[in-house]
PDB file of C-alpha atoms in Angstrom:
ATOM      1  CA  MET A  29       0.000   0.000   0.000  1.00 82.00           C
ATOM      2  CA  ALA A  30       1.166   3.507  -0.755  1.00 88.00           C
ATOM      3  CA  GLN A  31       0.502   6.366   1.607  1.00 92.00           C
ATOM      4  CA  ILE A  32       0.030   9.800   0.072  1.00 93.00           C
ATOM      5  CA  GLU A  33      -0.396  13.232   1.577  1.00 95.00           C
ATOM      6  CA  VAL A  34      -3.097  15.443   0.047  1.00 95.00           C
ATOM      7  CA  SER A  35      -4.139  18.991   0.844  1.00 95.00           C
ATOM      8  CA  LEU A  36      -7.808  19.283   1.793  1.00 94.00           C
ATOM      9  CA  GLN A  37      -7.835  22.810   0.372  1.00 95.00           C
ATOM     10  CA  ASP A  38      -6.557  21.439  -2.930  1.00 94.00           C
ATOM     11  CA  LEU A  39      -9.368  18.846  -2.987  1.00 94.00           C
ATOM     12  CA  LYS A  40     -11.966  21.498  -2.098  1.00 94.00           C
ATOM     13  CA  ASN A  41     -10.687  23.676  -4.960  1.00 93.00           C
ATOM     14  CA  GLN A  42     -11.014  20.781  -7.435  1.00 93.00           C
ATOM     15  CA  THR A  43     -14.434  19.597  -6.235  1.00 93.00           C
ATOM     16  CA  SER A  44     -17.616  21.196  -4.965  1.00 89.00           C
ATOM     17  CA  LEU A  45     -17.328  19.326  -1.653  1.00 93.00           C
ATOM     18  CA  ASP A  46     -16.521  20.584   1.828  1.00 93.00           C
ATOM     19  CA  GLU A  47     -13.986  18.988   4.187  1.00 93.00           C
ATOM     20  CA  THR A  48     -16.596  16.963   6.092  1.00 93.00           C
ATOM     21  CA  LYS A  49     -18.072  15.470   2.904  1.00 94.00           C
ATOM     22  CA  ILE A  50     -14.606  14.636   1.507  1.00 94.00           C
ATOM     23  CA  LYS A  51     -13.691  12.789   4.703  1.00 94.00           C
ATOM     24  CA  GLU A  52     -17.041  10.998   4.660  1.00 94.00           C
ATOM     25  CA  ILE A  53     -16.869   9.846   1.026  1.00 94.00           C
ATOM     26  CA  LEU A  54     -13.246   8.689   0.730  1.00 94.00           C
ATOM     27  CA  PRO A  55     -13.523   5.599   2.989  1.00 94.00           C
ATOM     28  CA  THR A  56     -16.677   4.456   1.150  1.00 93.00           C
ATOM     29  CA  LEU A  57     -14.632   4.525  -2.082  1.00 91.00           C
ATOM     30  CA  GLY A  58     -11.945   2.255  -0.636  1.00 90.00           C
ATOM     31  CA  VAL A  59      -9.551   5.101   0.201  1.00 92.00           C
ATOM     32  CA  PRO A  60      -9.054   4.972   3.964  1.00 93.00           C
ATOM     33  CA  ILE A  61      -7.888   8.100   5.764  1.00 94.00           C
ATOM     34  CA  GLU A  62      -4.931   7.061   7.901  1.00 94.00           C
ATOM     35  CA  SER A  63      -4.595  10.399   9.677  1.00 93.00           C
ATOM     36  CA  SER A  64      -4.959  14.122   9.235  1.00 91.00           C
ATOM     37  CA  GLU A  65      -2.903  17.041  10.441  1.00 92.00           C
ATOM     38  CA  GLY A  66      -4.013  20.598   9.782  1.00 91.00           C
ATOM     39  CA  ASP A  67      -4.863  20.914   6.093  1.00 92.00           C
ATOM     40  CA  GLU A  68      -3.191  17.619   5.160  1.00 95.00           C
ATOM     41  CA  ILE A  69      -4.800  14.185   5.061  1.00 95.00           C
ATOM     42  CA  TYR A  70      -2.863  10.947   4.698  1.00 96.00           C
ATOM     43  CA  LEU A  71      -4.506   8.309   2.523  1.00 95.00           C
ATOM     44  CA  GLU A  72      -3.735   4.626   1.916  1.00 93.00           C
ATOM     45  CA  ILE A  73      -3.838   3.747  -1.776  1.00 93.00           C
ATOM     46  CA  THR A  74      -3.846   0.134  -2.936  1.00 89.00           C
ATOM     47  CA  PRO A  75      -1.323  -0.874  -5.630  1.00 87.00           C
ATOM     48  CA  ASN A  76      -4.082  -1.557  -8.160  1.00 87.00           C
ATOM     49  CA  ARG A  77      -5.180   2.125  -8.136  1.00 89.00           C
ATOM     50  CA  PRO A  78      -2.249   4.202  -9.472  1.00 89.00           C
ATOM     51  CA  ASP A  79      -4.838   6.719 -10.753  1.00 90.00           C
ATOM     52  CA  LEU A  80      -5.365   7.764  -7.121  1.00 92.00           C
ATOM     53  CA  LEU A  81      -1.751   8.674  -6.354  1.00 93.00           C
ATOM     54  CA  SER A  82      -2.341  12.419  -6.815  1.00 92.00           C
ATOM     55  CA  SER A  83      -4.781  15.042  -5.605  1.00 92.00           C
ATOM     56  CA  GLU A  84      -6.126  15.264  -9.174  1.00 92.00           C
ATOM     57  CA  GLY A  85      -6.900  11.539  -9.187  1.00 93.00           C
ATOM     58  CA  ILE A  86      -8.575  11.760  -5.782  1.00 95.00           C
ATOM     59  CA  ALA A  87     -10.602  14.783  -6.952  1.00 94.00           C
ATOM     60  CA  ARG A  88     -11.644  12.888 -10.097  1.00 93.00           C
ATOM     61  CA  ILE A  89     -13.052   9.962  -8.090  1.00 94.00           C
ATOM     62  CA  LEU A  90     -14.793  12.362  -5.653  1.00 95.00           C
ATOM     63  CA  ASN A  91     -16.363  14.294  -8.526  1.00 94.00           C
ATOM     64  CA  THR A  92     -17.488  11.091 -10.240  1.00 92.00           C
ATOM     65  CA  TYR A  93     -19.035   9.802  -7.017  1.00 92.00           C
ATOM     66  CA  SER A  94     -20.814  13.141  -6.552  1.00 90.00           C
ATOM     67  CA  GLY A  95     -22.346  12.962 -10.044  1.00 91.00           C
ATOM     68  CA  LYS A  96     -20.215  15.664 -11.672  1.00 89.00           C
ATOM     69  CA  PRO A  97     -19.563  14.740 -15.324  1.00 85.00           C
ATOM     70  CA  PRO A  98     -15.941  13.831 -16.122  1.00 79.00           C
ATOM     71  CA  LYS A  99     -13.712  16.308 -17.916  1.00 78.00           C
ATOM     72  CA  GLN A 100     -13.906  15.956 -21.693  1.00 80.00           C
ATOM     73  CA  TYR A 101     -10.772  15.981 -23.825  1.00 75.00           C
ATOM     74  CA  ASN A 102     -10.498  16.959 -27.481  1.00 74.00           C
ATOM     75  CA  THR A 103      -9.716  13.842 -29.494  1.00 75.00           C
ATOM     76  CA  GLU A 104     -10.247  15.323 -32.940  1.00 79.00           C
ATOM     77  CA  GLY A 105      -7.602  16.000 -35.517  1.00 78.00           C
ATOM     78  CA  GLU A 106      -4.842  14.138 -37.252  1.00 81.00           C
ATOM     79  CA  PRO A 107      -3.138  11.195 -35.545  1.00 78.00           C
ATOM     80  CA  ALA A 108      -0.250  12.350 -33.343  1.00 75.00           C
ATOM     81  CA  GLY A 109       1.953   9.413 -34.208  1.00 82.00           C
ATOM     82  CA  GLU A 110       2.095   5.740 -34.968  1.00 85.00           C
ATOM     83  CA  LEU A 111       1.943   2.890 -32.460  1.00 86.00           C
ATOM     84  CA  ILE A 112       3.651  -0.255 -33.685  1.00 88.00           C
ATOM     85  CA  ILE A 113       2.769  -3.394 -31.751  1.00 88.00           C
ATOM     86  CA  ASP A 114       4.479  -6.733 -32.185  1.00 90.00           C
ATOM     87  CA  PRO A 115       1.876  -9.434 -33.015  1.00 90.00           C
ATOM     88  CA  SER A 116       3.044 -11.563 -30.065  1.00 91.00           C
ATOM     89  CA  VAL A 117       1.673  -8.935 -27.689  1.00 89.00           C
ATOM     90  CA  LYS A 118      -1.936  -9.585 -28.773  1.00 86.00           C
ATOM     91  CA  LYS A 119      -2.144 -12.709 -26.596  1.00 88.00           C
ATOM     92  CA  VAL A 120      -1.199 -10.710 -23.496  1.00 90.00           C
ATOM     93  CA  ARG A 121      -2.742  -7.316 -24.295  1.00 87.00           C
ATOM     94  CA  PRO A 122      -5.579  -7.623 -26.818  1.00 88.00           C
ATOM     95  CA  TYR A 123      -6.402  -3.885 -26.537  1.00 87.00           C
ATOM     96  CA  ILE A 124      -3.895  -1.051 -26.446  1.00 84.00           C
ATOM     97  CA  ALA A 125      -4.438   2.703 -26.550  1.00 80.00           C
ATOM     98  CA  MET A 126      -2.104   5.651 -26.931  1.00 80.00           C
ATOM     99  CA  ALA A 127      -2.375   9.372 -26.314  1.00 77.00           C
ATOM    100  CA  LYS A 128      -0.160  12.378 -26.800  1.00 77.00           C
ATOM    101  CA  ALA A 129      -0.585  15.303 -24.413  1.00 76.00           C
ATOM    102  CA  GLU A 130       0.751  18.723 -25.356  1.00 79.00           C
ATOM    103  CA  GLY A 131       0.669  22.118 -23.726  1.00 83.00           C
ATOM    104  CA  ILE A 132       0.462  20.928 -20.126  1.00 80.00           C
ATOM    105  CA  VAL A 133       2.816  21.460 -17.220  1.00 80.00           C
ATOM    106  CA  LEU A 134       3.390  18.591 -14.837  1.00 70.00           C
TER     107      LEU A 134
END
């Protein structure tokens, strides 16, 4: 299990939820709150949920649970590149997707 530290203020800014509701919802979604200190909460994330290893991932699951529609991304335009897959991979991974993200700061 991974333990992450997330700012409650950051989660409130990314969702329409208050601190009490955030702390109430997270355990029901399988994200136990290990402890909290001031504005920070410490969450246990299981290895099969790498999408929850950031405040953005946590906010996404909170928003989805609350009924807020997910963010839409523009997928129109010309292909950004070519993905070449060896035929032997099909037995292990029958479906593969690729995306190219530009103009973002990590």
